[in-house]
Coordinates of C-alpha atoms and ligand atoms in Angstrom, one line a residue:
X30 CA -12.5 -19.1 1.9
X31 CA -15.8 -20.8 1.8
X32 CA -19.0 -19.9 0.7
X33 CA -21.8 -20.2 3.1
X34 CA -25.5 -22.2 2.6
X35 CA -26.3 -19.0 1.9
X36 CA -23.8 -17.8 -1.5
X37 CA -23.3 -14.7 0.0
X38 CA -22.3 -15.4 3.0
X39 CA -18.7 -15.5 3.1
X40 CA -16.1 -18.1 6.4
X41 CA -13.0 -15.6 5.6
X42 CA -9.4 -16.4 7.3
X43 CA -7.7 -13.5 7.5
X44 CA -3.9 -13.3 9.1
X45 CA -3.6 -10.3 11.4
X46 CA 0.0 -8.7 11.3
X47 CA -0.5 -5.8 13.9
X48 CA 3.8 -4.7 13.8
X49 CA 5.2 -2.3 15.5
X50 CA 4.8 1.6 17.1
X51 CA 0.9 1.9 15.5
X52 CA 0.5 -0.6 13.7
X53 CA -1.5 -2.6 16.8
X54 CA -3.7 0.3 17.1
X55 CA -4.9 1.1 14.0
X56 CA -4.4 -2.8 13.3
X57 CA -7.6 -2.6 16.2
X58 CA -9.5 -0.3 14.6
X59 CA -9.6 -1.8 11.1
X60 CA -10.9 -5.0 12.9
X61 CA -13.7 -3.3 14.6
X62 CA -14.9 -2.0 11.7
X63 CA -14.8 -5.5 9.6
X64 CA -16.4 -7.3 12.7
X65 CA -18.9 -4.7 12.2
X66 CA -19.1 -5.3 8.6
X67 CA -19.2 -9.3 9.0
X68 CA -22.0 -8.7 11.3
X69 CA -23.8 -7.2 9.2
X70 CA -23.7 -8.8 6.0
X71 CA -23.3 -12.1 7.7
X72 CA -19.8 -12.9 6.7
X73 CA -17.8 -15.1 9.9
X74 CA -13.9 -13.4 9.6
X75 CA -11.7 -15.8 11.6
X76 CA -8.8 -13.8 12.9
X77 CA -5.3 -15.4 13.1
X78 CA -3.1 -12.8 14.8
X79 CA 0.7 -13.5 14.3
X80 CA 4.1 -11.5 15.1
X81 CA 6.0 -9.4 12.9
X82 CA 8.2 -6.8 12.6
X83 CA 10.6 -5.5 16.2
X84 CA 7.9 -7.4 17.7
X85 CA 8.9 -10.2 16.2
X86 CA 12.2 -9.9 16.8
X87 CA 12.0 -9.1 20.7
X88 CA 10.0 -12.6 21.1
X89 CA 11.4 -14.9 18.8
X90 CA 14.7 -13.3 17.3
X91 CA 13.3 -12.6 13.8
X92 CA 11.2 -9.8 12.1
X93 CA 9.4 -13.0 9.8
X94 CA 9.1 -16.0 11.4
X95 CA 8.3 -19.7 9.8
X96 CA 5.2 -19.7 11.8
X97 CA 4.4 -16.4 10.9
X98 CA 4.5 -17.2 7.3
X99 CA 2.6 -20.6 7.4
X100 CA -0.5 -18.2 9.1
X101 CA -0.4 -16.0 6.3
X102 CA 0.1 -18.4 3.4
X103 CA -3.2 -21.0 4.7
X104 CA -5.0 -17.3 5.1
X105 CA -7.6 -15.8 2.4
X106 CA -5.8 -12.0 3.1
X107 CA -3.3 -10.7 5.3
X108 CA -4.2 -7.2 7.0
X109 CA -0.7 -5.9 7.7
X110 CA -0.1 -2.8 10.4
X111 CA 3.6 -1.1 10.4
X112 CA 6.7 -2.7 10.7
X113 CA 10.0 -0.2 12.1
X114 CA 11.3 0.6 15.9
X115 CA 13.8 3.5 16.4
X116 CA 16.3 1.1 18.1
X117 CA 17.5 -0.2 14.6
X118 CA 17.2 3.8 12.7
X119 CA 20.4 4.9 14.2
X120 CA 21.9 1.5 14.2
X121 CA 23.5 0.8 10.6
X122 CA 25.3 -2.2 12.2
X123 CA 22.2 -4.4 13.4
X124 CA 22.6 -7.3 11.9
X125 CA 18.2 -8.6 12.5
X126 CA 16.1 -5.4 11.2
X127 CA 12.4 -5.1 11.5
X128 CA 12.2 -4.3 7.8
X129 CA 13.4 -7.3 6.6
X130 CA 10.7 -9.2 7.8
X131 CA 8.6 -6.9 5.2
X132 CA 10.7 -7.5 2.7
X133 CA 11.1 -11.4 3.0
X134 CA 7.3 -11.7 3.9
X135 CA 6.6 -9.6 -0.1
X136 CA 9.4 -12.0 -1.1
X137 CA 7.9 -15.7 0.4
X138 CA 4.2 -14.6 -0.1
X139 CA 5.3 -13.8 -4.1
X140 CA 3.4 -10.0 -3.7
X141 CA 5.1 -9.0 -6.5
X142 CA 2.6 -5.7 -7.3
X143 CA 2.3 -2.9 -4.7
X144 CA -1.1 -0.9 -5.8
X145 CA -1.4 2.6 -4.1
X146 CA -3.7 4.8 -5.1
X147 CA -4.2 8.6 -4.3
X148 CA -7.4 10.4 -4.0
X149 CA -8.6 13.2 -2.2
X150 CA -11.5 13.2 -0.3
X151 CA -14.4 16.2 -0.5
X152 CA -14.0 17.3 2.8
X153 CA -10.5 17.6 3.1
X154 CA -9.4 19.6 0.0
X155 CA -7.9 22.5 1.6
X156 CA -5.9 20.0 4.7
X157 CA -3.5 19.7 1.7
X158 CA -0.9 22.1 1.1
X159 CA -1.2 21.8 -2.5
X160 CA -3.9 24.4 -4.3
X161 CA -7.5 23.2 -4.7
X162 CA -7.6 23.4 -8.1
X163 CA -4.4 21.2 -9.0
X164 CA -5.8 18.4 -6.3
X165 CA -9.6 18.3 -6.9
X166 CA -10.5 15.4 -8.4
X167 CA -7.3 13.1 -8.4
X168 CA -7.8 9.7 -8.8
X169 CA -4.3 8.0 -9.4
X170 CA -3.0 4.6 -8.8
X171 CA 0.7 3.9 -8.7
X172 CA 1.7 0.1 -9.1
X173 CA 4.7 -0.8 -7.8
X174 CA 6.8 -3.3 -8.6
X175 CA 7.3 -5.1 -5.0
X176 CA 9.8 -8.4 -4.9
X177 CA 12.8 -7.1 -7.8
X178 CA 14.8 -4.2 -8.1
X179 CA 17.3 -3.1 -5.7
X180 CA 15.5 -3.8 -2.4
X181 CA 17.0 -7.7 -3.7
X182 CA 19.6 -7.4 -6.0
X183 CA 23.0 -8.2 -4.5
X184 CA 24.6 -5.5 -2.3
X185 CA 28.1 -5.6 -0.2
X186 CA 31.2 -3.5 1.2
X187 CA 34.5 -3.6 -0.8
X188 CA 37.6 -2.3 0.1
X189 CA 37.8 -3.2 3.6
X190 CA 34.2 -1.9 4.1
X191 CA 35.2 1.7 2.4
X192 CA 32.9 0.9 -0.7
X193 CA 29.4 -0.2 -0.6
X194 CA 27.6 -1.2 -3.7
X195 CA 23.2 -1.9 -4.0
X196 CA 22.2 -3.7 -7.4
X197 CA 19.1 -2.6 -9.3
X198 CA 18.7 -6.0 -11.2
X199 CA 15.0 -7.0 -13.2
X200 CA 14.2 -9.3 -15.8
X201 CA 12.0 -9.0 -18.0
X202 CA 10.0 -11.8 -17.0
X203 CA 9.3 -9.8 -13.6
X204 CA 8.7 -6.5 -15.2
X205 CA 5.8 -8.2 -17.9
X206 CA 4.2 -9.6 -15.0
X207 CA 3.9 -6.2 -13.2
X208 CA 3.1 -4.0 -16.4
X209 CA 0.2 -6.8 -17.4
X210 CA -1.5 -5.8 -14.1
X211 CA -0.8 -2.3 -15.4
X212 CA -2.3 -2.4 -18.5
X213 CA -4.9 -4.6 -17.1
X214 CA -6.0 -1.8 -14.7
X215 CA -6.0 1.1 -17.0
X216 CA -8.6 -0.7 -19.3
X217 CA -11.1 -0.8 -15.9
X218 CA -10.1 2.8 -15.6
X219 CA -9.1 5.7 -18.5
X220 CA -7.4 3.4 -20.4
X221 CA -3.9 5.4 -19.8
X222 CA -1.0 3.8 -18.3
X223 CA 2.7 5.4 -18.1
X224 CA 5.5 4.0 -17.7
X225 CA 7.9 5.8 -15.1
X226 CA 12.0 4.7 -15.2
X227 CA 15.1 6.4 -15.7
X228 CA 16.0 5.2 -18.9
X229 CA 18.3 8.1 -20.4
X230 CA 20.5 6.8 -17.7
X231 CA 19.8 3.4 -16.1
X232 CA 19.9 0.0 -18.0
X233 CA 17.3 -1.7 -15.9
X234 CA 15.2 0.8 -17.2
X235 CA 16.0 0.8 -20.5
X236 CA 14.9 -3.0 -20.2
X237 CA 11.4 -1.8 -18.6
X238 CA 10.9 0.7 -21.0
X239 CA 11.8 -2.0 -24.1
X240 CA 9.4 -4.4 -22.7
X241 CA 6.4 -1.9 -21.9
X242 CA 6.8 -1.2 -25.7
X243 CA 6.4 -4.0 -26.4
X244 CA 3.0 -5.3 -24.7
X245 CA 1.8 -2.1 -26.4
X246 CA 0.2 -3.9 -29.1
X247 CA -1.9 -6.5 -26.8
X248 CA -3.3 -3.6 -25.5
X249 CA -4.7 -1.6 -28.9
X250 CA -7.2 0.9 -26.4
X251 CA -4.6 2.2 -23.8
X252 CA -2.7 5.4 -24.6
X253 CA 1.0 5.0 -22.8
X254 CA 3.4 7.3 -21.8
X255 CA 7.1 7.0 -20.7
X256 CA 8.5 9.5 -18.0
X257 CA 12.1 10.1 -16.2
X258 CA 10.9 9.5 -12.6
X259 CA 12.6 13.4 -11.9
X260 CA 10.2 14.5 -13.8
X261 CA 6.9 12.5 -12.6
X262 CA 8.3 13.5 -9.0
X263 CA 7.9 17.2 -9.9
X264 CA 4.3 16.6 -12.0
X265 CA 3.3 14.6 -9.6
X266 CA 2.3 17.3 -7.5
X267 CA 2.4 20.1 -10.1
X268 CA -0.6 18.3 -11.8
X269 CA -1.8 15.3 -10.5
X270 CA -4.4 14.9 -12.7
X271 CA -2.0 14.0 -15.9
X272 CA -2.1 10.5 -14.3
X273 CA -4.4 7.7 -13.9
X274 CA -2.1 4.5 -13.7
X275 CA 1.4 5.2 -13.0
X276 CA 3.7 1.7 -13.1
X277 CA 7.2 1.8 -12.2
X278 CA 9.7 -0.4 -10.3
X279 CA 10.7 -1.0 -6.5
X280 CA 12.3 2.3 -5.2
X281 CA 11.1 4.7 -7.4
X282 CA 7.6 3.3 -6.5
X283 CA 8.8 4.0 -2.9
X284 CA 9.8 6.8 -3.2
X285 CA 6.9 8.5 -5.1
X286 CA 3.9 6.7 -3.5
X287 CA 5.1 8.8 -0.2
X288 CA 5.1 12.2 -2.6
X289 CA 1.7 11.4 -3.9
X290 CA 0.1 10.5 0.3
X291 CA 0.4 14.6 0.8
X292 CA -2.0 15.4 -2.3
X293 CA -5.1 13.9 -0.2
X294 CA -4.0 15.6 3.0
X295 CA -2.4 13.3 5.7
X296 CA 0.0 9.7 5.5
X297 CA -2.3 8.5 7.6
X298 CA -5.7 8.2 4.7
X299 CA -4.1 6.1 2.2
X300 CA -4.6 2.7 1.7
X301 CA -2.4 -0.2 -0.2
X302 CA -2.7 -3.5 -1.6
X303 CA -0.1 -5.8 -2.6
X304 CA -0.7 -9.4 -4.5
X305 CA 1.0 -11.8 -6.8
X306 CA -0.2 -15.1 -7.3
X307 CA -1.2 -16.5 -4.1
X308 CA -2.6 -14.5 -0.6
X309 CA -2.4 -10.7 -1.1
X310 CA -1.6 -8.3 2.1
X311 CA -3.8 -5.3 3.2
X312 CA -1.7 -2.2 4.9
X313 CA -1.9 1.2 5.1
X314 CA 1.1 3.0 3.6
X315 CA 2.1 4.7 6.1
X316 CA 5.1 3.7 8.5
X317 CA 5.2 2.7 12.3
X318 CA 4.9 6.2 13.4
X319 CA 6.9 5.2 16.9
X320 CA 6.6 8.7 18.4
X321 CA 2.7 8.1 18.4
X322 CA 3.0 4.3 19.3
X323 CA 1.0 3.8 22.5
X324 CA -0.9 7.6 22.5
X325 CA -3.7 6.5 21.0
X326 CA -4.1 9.2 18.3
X327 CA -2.7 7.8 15.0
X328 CA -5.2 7.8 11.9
X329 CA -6.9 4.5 11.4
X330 CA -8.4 5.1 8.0
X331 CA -5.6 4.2 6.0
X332 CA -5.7 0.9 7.6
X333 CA -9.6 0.7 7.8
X334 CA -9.8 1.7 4.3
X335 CA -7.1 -1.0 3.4
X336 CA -9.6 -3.4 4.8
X337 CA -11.8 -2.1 2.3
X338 CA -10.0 -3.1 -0.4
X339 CA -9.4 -6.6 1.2
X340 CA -13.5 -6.8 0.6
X341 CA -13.2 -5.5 -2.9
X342 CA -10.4 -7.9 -3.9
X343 CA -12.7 -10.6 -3.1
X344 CA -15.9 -9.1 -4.9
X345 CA -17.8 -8.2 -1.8
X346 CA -18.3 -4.7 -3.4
X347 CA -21.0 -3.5 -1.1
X348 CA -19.0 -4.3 1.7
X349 CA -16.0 -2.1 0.6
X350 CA -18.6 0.3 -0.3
X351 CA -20.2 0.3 2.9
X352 CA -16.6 1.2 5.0
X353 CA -15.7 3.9 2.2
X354 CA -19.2 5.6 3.2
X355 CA -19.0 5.5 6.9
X356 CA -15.3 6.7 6.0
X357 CA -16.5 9.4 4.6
X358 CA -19.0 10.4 6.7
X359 CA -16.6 10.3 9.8
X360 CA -14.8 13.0 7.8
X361 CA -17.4 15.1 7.0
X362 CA -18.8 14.9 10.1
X363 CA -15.1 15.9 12.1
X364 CA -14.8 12.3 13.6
X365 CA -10.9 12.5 13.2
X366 CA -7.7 12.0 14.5
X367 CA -5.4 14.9 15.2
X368 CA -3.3 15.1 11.8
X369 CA -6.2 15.6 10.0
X370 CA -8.6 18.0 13.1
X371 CA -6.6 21.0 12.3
X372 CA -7.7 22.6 15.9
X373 CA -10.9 21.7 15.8
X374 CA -11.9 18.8 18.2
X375 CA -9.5 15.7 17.9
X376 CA -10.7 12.3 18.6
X377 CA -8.8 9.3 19.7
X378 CA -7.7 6.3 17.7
X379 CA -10.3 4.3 19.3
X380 CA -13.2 6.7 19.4
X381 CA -12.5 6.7 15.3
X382 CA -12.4 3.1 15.6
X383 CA -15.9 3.4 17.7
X384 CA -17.6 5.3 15.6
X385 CA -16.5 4.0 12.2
X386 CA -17.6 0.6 13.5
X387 CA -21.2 1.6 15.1
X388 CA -21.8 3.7 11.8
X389 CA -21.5 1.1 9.5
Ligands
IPM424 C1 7.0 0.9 2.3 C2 8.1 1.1 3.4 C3 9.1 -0.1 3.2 C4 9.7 -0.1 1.8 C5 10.2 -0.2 4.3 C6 9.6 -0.2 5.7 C7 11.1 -1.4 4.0 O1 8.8 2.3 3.2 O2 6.3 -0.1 2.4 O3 6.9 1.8 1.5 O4 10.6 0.7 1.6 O5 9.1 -0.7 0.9
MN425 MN1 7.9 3.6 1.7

């Protein structure tokens, strides 16, 4: 990253990790609408496309290659499509997966907290099939811890393959690190954090829960709470307003960040971040969505508006401003994809793409 004659003009590298099914499409999209930004706020975005995912795999016989990461590590952001192909779903004994190339890429690139947050947008209140009144106004983030847990704790057949065993393993080293960004983002936002585990039952979280306690005290202004992650799954969308920022670790984060996409209406509107201590990734939390791969008519805002928070990461608030606006107004205005038309007029991928990008 370098700063132009000009201090606000901004020479940004950014690695482009289109995937698989979608992810190329929206991947498009999203980089129409920052050429459009660049343009005009006179920012130069160098794009360094590189392979991922089944993609990967078919070209070079692996979902995360060296050369892939060396792109990504020298870039200022990564903006990251889908990663997933059908082939491997039904396949338990494929021994390459698409998905492990996301998972060594969080691993190598140290993106050690996942942030997803949920909103709802104005014109799309009643596309959810949650009430108005229990969705209005939800405004939650839910960090995830990203590189620990059982996604990489050791995991094997016994027993001549008749026993299979996954570990959920964290120290408390890697769970301070992820509750510091916690507590760190509920003092820029209501000041209340909680703490989501399954402690009456699981060591590992008796360990998160322990250490959470004790950073209480560094953080005097911030009210926390501790939930069972059975019960945040049923509040979650029973009243989604109890929350502001949720942390937990790896698979419960998973598991409730996809809960939490159908309070704003569609998978295919919410963004993510993830970042650790050295180049943080951009992608939409949605999957590769292979039955619409090629059709043109996936949503691209989840991906565009992951691009915006690549801008606000790197304090170019207008600029993230500027793509939640036109965002908006594409809503408003019926400029959308078929998930979230509802009958009325669908556009294409790339007429959203279009639009977004001659709007801004
Ligand atoms: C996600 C995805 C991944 C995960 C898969 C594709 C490995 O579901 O980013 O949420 O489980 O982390
Ligand atoms: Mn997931």
């Amino acid at each position: 990253m370098a700063l132009g004659q000009n201090q606000l003009i901004m020479k940004l590298k950014i690695a482009l990790l289109a995937g698989d099914g979608i992810g190329p499409e929206v991947i498009d999209q999203a980089v129409k609408v920052c050429d459009a930004i660049a343009k005009k706020f006179k920012h130069e975005i160098q794009w360094t496309p590189a392979l991922t995912g089944a993609a990967a795999i078919d070209a070079v016989g692996e979902p995360y290659p060296d050369t892939t990461h060396e792109i990504c590590a020298a870039a200022d952001a990564v903006l990251f499509g889908a990663i997933g192909h059908p082939r491997y779903d039904n396949d338990p004994s494929a021994k390459v997966r698409p998905e492990q190339g996301l998972l060594k890429m969080r691993q190598k690139l140290g993106l050690f907290a996942n942030v997803r947050p949920t909103f709802t947008f104005p014109s799309l209140i009643d596309k959810s099939p949650l009430k108005r009144e229990r969705i209005e106004g939800t405004d939650l983030i839910i960090l995830r811890e990203l590189t620990g847990g059982v996604y990489f704790g050791e995991r094997g057949r016994k027993d001549n393959g008749n026993t299979a065993f996954d570990t959920m393993i964290y120290t408390r080293a890697e769970i301070q690190r992820l509750a510091k960004k916690g507590f760190e983002m509920a003092m820029t936002r209501s000041k209340r954090l909680c703490c989501v585990d399954k402690a009456n039952v699981l060591e590992s979280s008796r360990l998160w829960r322990e250490t959470v306690q004790a950073m209480e005290k560094d953080y005097p202004e911030v009210t926390v709470s501790y939930e069972f992650v059975d019960a945040t799954a049923m509040r979650l969308v029973q009243w989604p307003k109890a929350y502001d920022v949720i942390i937990t670790e790896n698979l419960f984060g998973d598991i409730l960040t996809d809960e939490a996409s159908v309070i704003s209406g569609s998978m295919g509107l919410m963004p993510s971040s993830s970042v650790g201590s050295k180049v943080s990734l951009y992608e939409p939390i949605h999957g590769s969505y292979p039955q619409a791969a090629g059709k043109d008519i996936a949503n691209p805002l989840a991906t565009v508006l992951s691009a915006a928070m690549l801008f606000e990461d790197l304090k170019l608030t207008e600029e993230a401003e500027a793509i939640r606006r036109v965002v908006n107004k594409s809503l408003s205005e019926g400029i959308v994809t078929e998930d979230v038309a509802d009958g009325a007029k669908a556009y294409k991928t790339s007429e959203v793409g279009d639009w977004l990008a001659k709007n801004i």
